[in-house]
PDB file of C-alpha atoms in Angstrom:
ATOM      1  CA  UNK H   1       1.872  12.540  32.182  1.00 75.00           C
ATOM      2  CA  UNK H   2      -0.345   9.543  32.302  1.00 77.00           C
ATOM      3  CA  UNK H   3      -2.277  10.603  29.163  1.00 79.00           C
ATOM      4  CA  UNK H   4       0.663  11.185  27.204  1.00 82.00           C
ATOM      5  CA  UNK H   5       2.459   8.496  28.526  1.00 83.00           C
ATOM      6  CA  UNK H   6      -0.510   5.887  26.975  1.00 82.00           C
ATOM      7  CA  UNK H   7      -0.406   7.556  23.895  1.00 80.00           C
ATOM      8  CA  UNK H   8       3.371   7.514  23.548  1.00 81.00           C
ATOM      9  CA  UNK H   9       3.221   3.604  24.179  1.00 83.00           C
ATOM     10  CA  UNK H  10       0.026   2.927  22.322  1.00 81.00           C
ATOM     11  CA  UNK H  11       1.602   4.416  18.522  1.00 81.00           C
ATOM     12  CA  UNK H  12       4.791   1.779  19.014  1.00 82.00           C
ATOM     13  CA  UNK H  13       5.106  -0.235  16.275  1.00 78.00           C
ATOM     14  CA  UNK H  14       7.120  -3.630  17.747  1.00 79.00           C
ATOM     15  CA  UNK H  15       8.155  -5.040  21.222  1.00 77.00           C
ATOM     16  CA  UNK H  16      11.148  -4.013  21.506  1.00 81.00           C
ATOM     17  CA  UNK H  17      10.204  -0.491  20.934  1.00 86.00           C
ATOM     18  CA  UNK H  18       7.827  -0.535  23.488  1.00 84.00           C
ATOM     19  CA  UNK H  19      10.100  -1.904  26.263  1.00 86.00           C
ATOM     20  CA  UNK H  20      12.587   0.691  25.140  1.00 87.00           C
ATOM     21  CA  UNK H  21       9.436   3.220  25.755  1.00 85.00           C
ATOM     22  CA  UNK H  22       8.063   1.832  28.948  1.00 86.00           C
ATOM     23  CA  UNK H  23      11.822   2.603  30.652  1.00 87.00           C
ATOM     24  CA  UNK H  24      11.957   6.145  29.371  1.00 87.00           C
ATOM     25  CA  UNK H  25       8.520   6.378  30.543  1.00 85.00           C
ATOM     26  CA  UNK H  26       9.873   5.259  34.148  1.00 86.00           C
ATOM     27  CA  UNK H  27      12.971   7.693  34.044  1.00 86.00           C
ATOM     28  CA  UNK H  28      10.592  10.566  33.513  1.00 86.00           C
ATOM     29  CA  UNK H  29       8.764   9.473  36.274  1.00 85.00           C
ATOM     30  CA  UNK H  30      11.486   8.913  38.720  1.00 87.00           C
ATOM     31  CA  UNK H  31      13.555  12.014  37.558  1.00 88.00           C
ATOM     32  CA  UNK H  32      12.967  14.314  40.880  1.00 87.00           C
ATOM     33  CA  UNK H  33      13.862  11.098  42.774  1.00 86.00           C
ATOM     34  CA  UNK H  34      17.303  10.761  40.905  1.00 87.00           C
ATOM     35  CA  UNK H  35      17.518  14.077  40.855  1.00 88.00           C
ATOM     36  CA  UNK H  36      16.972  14.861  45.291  1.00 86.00           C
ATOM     37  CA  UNK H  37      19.481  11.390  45.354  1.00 86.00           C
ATOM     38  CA  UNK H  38      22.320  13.352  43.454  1.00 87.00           C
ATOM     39  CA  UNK H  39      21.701  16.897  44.346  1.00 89.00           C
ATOM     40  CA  UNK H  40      20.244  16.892  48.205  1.00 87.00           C
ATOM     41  CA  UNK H  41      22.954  16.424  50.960  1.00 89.00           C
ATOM     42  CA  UNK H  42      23.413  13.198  53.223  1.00 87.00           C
ATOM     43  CA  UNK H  43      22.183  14.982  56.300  1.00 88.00           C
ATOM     44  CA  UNK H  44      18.963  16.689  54.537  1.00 88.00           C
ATOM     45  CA  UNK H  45      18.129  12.893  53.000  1.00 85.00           C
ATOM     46  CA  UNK H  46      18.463  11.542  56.354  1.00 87.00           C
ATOM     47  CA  UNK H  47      16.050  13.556  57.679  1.00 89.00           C
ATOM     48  CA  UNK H  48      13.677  12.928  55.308  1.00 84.00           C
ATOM     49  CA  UNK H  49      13.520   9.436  55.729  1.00 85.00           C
ATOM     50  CA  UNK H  50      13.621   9.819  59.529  1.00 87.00           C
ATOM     51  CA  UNK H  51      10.312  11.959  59.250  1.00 86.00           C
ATOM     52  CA  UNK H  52       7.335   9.883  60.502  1.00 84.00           C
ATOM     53  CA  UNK H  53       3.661   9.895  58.447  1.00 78.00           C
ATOM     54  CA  UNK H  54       1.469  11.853  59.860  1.00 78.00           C
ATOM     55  CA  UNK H  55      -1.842  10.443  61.205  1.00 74.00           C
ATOM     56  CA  UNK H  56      -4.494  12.634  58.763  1.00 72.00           C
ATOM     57  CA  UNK H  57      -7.687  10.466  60.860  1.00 69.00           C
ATOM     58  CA  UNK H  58      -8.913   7.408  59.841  1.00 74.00           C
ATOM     59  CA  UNK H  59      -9.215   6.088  56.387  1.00 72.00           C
ATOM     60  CA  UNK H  60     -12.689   5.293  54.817  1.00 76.00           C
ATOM     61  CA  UNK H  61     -12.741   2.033  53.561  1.00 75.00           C
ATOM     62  CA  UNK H  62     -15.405   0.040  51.286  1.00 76.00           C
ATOM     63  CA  UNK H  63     -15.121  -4.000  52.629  1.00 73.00           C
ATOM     64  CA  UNK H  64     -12.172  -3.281  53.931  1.00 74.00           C
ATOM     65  CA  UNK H  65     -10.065  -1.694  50.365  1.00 78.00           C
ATOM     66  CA  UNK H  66      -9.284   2.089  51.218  1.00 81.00           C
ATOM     67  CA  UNK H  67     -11.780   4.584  49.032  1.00 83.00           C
ATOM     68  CA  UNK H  68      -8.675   6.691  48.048  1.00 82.00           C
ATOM     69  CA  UNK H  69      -6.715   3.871  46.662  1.00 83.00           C
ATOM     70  CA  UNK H  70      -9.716   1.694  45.074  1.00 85.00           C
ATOM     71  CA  UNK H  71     -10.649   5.327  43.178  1.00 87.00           C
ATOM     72  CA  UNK H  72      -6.945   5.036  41.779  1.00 86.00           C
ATOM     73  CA  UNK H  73      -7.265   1.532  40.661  1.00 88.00           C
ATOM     74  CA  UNK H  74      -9.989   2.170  38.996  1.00 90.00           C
ATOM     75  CA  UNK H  75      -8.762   5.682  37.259  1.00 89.00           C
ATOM     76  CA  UNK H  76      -6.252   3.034  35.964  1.00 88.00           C
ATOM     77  CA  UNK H  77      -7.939   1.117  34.525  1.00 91.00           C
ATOM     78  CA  UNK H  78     -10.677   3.368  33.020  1.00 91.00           C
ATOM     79  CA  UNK H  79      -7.350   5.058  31.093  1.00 87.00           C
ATOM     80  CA  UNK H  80      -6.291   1.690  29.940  1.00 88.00           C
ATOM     81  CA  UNK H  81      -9.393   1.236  28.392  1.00 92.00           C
ATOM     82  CA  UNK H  82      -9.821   5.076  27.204  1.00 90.00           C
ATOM     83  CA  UNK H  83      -5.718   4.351  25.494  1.00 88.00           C
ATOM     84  CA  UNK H  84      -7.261   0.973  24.082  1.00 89.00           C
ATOM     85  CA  UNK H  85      -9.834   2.273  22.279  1.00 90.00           C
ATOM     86  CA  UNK H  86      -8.891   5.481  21.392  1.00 89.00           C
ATOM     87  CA  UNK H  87      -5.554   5.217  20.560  1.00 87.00           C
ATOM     88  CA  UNK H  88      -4.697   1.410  20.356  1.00 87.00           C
ATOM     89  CA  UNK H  89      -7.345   0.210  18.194  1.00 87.00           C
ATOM     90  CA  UNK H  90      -7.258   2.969  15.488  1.00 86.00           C
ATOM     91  CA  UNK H  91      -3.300   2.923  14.893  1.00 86.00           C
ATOM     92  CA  UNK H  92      -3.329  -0.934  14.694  1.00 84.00           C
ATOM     93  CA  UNK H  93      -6.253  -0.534  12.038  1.00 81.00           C
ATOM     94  CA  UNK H  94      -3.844   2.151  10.044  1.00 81.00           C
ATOM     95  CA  UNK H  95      -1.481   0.030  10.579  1.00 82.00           C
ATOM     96  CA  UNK H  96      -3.027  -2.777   9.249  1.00 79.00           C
ATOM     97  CA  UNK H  97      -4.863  -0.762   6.170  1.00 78.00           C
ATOM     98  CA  UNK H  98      -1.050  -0.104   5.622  1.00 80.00           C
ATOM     99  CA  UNK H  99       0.321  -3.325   5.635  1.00 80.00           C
ATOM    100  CA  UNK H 100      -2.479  -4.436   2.953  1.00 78.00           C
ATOM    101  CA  UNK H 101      -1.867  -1.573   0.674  1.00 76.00           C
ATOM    102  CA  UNK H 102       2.019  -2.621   0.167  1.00 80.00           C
ATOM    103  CA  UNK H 103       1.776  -6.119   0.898  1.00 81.00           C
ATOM    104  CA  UNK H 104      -1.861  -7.326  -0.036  1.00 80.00           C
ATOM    105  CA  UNK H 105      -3.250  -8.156  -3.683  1.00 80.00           C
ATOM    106  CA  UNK H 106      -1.800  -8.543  -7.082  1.00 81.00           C
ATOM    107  CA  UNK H 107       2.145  -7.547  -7.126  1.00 82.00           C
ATOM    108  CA  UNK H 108       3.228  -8.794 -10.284  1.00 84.00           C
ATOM    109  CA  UNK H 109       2.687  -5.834 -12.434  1.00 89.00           C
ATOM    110  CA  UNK H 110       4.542  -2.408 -13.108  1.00 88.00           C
ATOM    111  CA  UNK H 111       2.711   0.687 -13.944  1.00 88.00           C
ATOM    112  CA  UNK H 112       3.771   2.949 -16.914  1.00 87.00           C
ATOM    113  CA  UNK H 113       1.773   5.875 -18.699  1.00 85.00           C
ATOM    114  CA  UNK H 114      -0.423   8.332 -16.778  1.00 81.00           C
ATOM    115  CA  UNK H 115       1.451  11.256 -18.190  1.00 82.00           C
ATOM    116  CA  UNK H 116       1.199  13.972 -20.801  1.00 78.00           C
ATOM    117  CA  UNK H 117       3.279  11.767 -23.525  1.00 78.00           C
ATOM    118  CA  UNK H 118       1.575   8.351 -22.962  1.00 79.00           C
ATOM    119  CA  UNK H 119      -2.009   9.287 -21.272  1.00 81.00           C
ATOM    120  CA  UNK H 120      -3.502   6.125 -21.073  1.00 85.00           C
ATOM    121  CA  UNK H 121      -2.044   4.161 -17.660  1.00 89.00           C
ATOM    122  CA  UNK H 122      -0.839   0.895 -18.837  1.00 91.00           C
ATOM    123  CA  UNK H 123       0.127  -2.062 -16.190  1.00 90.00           C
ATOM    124  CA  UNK H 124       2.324  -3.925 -17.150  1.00 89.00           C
ATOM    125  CA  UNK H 125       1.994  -7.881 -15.785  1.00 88.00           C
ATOM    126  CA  UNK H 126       5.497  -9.144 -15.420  1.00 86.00           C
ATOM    127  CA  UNK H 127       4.413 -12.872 -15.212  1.00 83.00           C
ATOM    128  CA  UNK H 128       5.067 -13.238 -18.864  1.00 81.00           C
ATOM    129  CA  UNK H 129       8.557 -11.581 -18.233  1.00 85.00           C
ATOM    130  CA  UNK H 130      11.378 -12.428 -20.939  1.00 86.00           C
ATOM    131  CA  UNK H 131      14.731 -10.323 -20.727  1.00 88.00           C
ATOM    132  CA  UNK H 132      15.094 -10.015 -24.791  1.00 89.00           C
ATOM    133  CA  UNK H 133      12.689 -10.794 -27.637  1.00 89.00           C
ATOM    134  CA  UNK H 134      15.301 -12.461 -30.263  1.00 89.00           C
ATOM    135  CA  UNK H 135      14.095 -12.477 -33.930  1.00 88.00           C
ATOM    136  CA  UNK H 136      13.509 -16.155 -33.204  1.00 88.00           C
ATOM    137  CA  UNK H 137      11.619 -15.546 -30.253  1.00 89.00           C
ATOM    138  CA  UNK H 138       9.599 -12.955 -32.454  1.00 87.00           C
ATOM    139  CA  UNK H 139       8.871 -15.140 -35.026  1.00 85.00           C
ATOM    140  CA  UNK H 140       7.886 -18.493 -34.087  1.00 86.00           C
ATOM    141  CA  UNK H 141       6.641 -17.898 -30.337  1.00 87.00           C
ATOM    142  CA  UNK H 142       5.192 -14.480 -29.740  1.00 87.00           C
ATOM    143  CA  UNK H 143       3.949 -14.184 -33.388  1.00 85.00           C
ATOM    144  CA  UNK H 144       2.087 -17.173 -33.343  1.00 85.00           C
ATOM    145  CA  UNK H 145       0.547 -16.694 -29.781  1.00 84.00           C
ATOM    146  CA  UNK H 146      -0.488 -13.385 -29.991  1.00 82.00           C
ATOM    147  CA  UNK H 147      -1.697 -13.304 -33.506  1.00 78.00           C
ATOM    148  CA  UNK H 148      -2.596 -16.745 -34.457  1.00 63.00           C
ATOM    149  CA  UNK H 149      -0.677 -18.254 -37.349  1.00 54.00           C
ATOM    150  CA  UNK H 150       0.766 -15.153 -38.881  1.00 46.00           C
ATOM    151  CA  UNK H 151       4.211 -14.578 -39.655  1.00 43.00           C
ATOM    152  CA  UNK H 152       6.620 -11.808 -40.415  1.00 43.00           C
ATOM    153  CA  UNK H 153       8.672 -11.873 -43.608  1.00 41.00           C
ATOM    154  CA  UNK H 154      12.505 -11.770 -43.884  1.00 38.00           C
ATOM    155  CA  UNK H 155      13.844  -8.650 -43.097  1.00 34.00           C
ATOM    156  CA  UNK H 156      10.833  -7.026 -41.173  1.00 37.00           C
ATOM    157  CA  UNK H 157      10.138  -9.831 -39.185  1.00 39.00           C
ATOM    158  CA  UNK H 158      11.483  -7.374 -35.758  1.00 37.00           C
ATOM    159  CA  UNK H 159       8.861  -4.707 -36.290  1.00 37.00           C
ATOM    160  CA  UNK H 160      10.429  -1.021 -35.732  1.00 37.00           C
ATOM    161  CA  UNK H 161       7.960   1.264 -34.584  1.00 36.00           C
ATOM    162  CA  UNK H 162       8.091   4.741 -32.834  1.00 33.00           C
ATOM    163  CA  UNK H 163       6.938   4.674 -29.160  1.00 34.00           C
ATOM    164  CA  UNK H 164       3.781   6.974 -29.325  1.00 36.00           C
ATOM    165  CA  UNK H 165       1.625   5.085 -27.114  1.00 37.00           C
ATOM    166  CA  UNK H 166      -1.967   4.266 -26.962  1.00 40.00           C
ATOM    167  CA  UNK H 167      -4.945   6.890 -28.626  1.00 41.00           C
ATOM    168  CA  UNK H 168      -6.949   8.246 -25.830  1.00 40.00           C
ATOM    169  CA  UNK H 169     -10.005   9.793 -25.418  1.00 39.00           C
ATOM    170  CA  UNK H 170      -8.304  11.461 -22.170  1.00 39.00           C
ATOM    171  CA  UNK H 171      -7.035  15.169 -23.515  1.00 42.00           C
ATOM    172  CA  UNK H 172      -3.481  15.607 -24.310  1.00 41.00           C
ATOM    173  CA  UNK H 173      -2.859  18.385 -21.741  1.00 42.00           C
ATOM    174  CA  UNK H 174      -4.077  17.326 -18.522  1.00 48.00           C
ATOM    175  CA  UNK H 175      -3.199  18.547 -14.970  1.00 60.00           C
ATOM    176  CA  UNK H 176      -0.300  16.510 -13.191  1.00 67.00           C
ATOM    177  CA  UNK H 177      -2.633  16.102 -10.578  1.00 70.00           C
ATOM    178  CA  UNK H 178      -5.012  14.159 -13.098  1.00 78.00           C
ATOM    179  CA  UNK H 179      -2.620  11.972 -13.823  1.00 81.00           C
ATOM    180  CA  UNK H 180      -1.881  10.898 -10.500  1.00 82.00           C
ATOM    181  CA  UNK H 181      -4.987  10.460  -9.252  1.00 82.00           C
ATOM    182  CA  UNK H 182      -5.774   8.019 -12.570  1.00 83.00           C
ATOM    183  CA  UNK H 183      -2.870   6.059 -12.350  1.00 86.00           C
ATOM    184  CA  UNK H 184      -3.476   5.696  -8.614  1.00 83.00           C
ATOM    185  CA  UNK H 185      -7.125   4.807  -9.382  1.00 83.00           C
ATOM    186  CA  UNK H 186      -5.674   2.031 -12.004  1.00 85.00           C
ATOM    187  CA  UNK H 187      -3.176   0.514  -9.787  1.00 85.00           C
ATOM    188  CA  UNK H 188      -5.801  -0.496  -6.850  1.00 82.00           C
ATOM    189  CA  UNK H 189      -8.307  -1.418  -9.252  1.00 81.00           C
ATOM    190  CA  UNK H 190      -6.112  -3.844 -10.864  1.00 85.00           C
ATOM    191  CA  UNK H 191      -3.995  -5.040  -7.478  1.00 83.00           C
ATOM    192  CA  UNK H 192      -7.240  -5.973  -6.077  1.00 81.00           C
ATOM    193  CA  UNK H 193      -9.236  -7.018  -8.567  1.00 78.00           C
ATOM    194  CA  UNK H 194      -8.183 -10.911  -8.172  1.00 75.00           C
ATOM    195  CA  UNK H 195     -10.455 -12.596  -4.676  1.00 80.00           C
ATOM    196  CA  UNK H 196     -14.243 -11.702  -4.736  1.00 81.00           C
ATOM    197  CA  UNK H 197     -16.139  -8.786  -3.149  1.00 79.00           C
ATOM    198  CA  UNK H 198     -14.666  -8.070   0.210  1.00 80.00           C
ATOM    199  CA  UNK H 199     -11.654  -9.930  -0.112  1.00 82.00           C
ATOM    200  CA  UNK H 200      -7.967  -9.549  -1.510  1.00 81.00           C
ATOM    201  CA  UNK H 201      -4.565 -11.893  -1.368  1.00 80.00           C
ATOM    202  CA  UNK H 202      -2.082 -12.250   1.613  1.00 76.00           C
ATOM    203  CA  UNK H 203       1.453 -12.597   1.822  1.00 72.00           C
ATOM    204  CA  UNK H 204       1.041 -16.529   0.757  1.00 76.00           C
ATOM    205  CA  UNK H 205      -1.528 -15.497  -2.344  1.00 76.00           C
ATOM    206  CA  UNK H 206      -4.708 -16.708  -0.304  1.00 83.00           C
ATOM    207  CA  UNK H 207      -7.821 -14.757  -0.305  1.00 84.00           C
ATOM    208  CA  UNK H 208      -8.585 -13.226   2.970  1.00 82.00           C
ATOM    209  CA  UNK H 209     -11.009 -10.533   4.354  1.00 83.00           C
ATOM    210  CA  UNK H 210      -9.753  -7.414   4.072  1.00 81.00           C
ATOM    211  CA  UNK H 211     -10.252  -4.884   7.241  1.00 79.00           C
ATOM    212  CA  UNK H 212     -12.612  -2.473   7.470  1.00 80.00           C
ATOM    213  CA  UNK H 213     -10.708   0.476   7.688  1.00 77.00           C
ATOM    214  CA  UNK H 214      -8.837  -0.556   5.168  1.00 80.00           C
ATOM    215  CA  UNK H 215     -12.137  -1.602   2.509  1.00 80.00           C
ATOM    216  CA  UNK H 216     -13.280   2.355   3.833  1.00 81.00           C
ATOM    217  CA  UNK H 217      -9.855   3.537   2.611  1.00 78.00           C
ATOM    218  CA  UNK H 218      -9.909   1.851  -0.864  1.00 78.00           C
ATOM    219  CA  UNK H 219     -13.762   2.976  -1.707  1.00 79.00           C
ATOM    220  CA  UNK H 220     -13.166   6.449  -1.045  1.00 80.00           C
ATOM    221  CA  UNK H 221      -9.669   6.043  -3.585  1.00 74.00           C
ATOM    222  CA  UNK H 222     -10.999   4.334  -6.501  1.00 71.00           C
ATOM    223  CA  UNK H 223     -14.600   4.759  -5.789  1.00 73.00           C
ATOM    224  CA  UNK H 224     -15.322   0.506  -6.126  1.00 68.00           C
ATOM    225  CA  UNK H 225     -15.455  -2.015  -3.624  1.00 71.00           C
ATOM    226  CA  UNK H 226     -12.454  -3.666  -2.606  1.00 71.00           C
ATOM    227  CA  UNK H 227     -12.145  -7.451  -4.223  1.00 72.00           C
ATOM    228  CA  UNK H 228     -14.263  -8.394  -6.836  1.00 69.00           C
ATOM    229  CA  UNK H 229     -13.818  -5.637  -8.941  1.00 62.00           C
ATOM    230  CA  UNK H 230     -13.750  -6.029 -12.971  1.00 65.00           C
ATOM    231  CA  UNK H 231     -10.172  -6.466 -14.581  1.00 73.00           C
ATOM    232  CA  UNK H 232      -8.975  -4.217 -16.367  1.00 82.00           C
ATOM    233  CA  UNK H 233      -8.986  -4.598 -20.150  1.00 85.00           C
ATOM    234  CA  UNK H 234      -6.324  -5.716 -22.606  1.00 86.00           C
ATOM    235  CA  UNK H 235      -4.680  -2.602 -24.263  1.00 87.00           C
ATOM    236  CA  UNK H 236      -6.025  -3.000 -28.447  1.00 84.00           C
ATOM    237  CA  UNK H 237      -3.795  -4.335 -30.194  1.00 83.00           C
ATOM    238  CA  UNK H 238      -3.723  -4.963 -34.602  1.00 82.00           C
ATOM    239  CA  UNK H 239      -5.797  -7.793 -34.706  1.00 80.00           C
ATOM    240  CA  UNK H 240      -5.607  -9.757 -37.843  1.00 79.00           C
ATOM    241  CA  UNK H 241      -8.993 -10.931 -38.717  1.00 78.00           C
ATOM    242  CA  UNK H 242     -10.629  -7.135 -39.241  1.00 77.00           C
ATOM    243  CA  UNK H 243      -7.334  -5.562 -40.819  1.00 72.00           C
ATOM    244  CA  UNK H 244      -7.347  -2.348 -42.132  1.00 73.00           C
ATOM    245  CA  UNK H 245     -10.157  -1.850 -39.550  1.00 76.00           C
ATOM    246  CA  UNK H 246      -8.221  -1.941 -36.792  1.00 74.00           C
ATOM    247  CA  UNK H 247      -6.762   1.223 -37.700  1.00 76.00           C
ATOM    248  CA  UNK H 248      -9.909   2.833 -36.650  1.00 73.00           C
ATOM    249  CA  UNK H 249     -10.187   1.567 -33.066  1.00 64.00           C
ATOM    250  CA  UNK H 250      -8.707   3.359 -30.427  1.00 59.00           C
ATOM    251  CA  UNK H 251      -8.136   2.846 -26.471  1.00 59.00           C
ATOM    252  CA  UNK H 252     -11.613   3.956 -24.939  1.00 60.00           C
ATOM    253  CA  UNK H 253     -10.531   3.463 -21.392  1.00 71.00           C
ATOM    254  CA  UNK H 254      -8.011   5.273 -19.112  1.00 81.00           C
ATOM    255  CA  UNK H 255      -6.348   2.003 -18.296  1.00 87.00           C
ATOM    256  CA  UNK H 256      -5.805  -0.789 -19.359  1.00 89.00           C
ATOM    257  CA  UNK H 257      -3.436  -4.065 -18.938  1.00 90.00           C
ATOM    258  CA  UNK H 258      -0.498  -5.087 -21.342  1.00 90.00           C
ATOM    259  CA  UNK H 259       2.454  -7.851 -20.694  1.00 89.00           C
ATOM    260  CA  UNK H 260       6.297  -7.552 -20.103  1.00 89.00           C
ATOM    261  CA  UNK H 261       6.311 -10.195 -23.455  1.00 90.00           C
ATOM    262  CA  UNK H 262       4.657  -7.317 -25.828  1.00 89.00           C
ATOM    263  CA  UNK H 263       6.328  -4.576 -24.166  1.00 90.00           C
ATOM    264  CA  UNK H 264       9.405  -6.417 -25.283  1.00 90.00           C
ATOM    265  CA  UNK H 265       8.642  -7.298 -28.710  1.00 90.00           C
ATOM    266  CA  UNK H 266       6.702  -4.437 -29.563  1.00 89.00           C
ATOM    267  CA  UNK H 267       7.661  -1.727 -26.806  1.00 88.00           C
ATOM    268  CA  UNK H 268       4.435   0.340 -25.846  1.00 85.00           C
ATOM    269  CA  UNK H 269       0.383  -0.806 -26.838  1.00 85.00           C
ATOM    270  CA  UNK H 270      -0.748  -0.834 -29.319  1.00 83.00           C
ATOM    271  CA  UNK H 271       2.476  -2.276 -30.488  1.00 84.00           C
ATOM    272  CA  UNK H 272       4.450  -2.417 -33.613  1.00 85.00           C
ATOM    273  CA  UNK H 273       2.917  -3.926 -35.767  1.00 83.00           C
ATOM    274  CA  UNK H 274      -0.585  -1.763 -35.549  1.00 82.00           C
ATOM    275  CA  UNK H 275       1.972   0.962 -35.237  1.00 80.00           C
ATOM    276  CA  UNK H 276       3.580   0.452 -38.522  1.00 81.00           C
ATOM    277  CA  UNK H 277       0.236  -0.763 -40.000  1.00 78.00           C
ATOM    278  CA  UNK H 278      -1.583   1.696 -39.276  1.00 79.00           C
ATOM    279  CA  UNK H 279       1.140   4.833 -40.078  1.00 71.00           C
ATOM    280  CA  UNK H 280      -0.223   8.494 -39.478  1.00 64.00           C
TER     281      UNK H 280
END
């Protein structure tokens, strides 16, 4: 009862929990107490408590503490330190390693891609979020930001392209679990990618150590050290200084990074206007 009872208190998660814990813990252990209270008559209890100890010689002691009871002490606390480090100290580290991997590193990106129709895994950063992309908007802010000084003209200044996605050297018919593991891959990479080697963002965005078990954890997943890690790339898009030669560059990398602005304006990389420069 003892070693389950440790390892029963030493998986609870908050405070409360564990008080809640330690008194069903108590009630198990006081059960046949309750249960002689309720179920033995008033004569048979009374006897019971009438009946005298009986003298079993005299007690070894060791400076005066009793052998039998300082052996119990100790048994304590050797299984307070046994539920410490074997139970304790590993589910706070998973714990931890959990907390990191939901609450830790970059957040401001969604993921998209990693399947059979779009096999490249975009992430999409959401800092340059922008509910619509007017014509206006088009024209005279993400035009001239994205590629330089060009404009569109009149009527096909809101480029209409199909949504095809990004040319990959990944094959076309890959196994769902493929996919996953990729876009997993991508999504660690990229969320902590920001602090250097070792190291990833809190809750308040400032670089801290990252635990152990955790750092194990990530390795073994993407297969690079947490923190420090390269970003990932820009998804291509039509650049206008090499034209007609952008038509013959593709995506050479699983992954890659692309905005909430572009995916507005010109829905999935490589965008519209490569899209409808470059027509199959």
């Amino acid at each position: 009862l003892a070693f389950v009872g440790c390892e029963y208190l030493a998986m609870t998660l908050s405070l409360h929990d564990i008080v809640l814990n330690s008194v069903a813990l108590a009630f198990v252990i006081e059960i046949d107490e309750l249960v002689a209270e309720v179920l033995l008559p008033r004569k048979l209890r009374a006897t019971v408590e009438n009946v005298k100890p009986i003298a079993s010689g005299k007690p070894r002691t060791i400076g005066g503490c009793h052998i039998p009871d300082l052996v119990r002490h100790l048994a304590m606390v050797g299984l307070v330190i046994f539920a410490v480090v074997y139970w304790l100290l590993p589910f706070y580290s998973n714990v931890q390693a959990a907390s990191m991997a939901l609450c830790a590193g970059h957040k401001g990106f969604s993921q998209m891609g990693g399947t059979a129709a779009l096999s490249t895994v975009v992430l999409l950063d959401t800092q340059l979020f922008v509910p619509t992309c007017t014509p206006d908007y088009f024209d005279f802010t993400y035009l001239p930001k994205n590629y330089f000084n060009n404009t569109a003209r009149g009527g096909e200044r809101r480029l209409k392209g199909t949504r095809t996605g990004i040319k990959s050297r990944a094959p076309q018919m890959l196994a769902a679990s493929s996919f996953r593991d990729r876009r997993v891959k991508a999504t660690l990479q990229y969320a902590f990618s920001v602090c250097s080697s070792g190291q990833t963002t809190d809750l308040y965005g400032a670089c801290t150590t990252i635990p152990s078990h955790f750092r194990d954890i990530l390795q073994n997943v993407t297969g690079q050290e947490a923190g420090g890690n390269s970003s990932l790339p820009q998804c291509k898009r039509f650049d206008p200084k090499i034209g007609a030669a952008t038509c013959n560059s593709a995506n050479s990398t699983d992954s890659c990074t692309w905005n909430w602005e572009g995916y507005r304006c010109e829905n999935d990389p490589p965008g519209d206007l490569q899209k409808t420069a470059c027509p199959k």
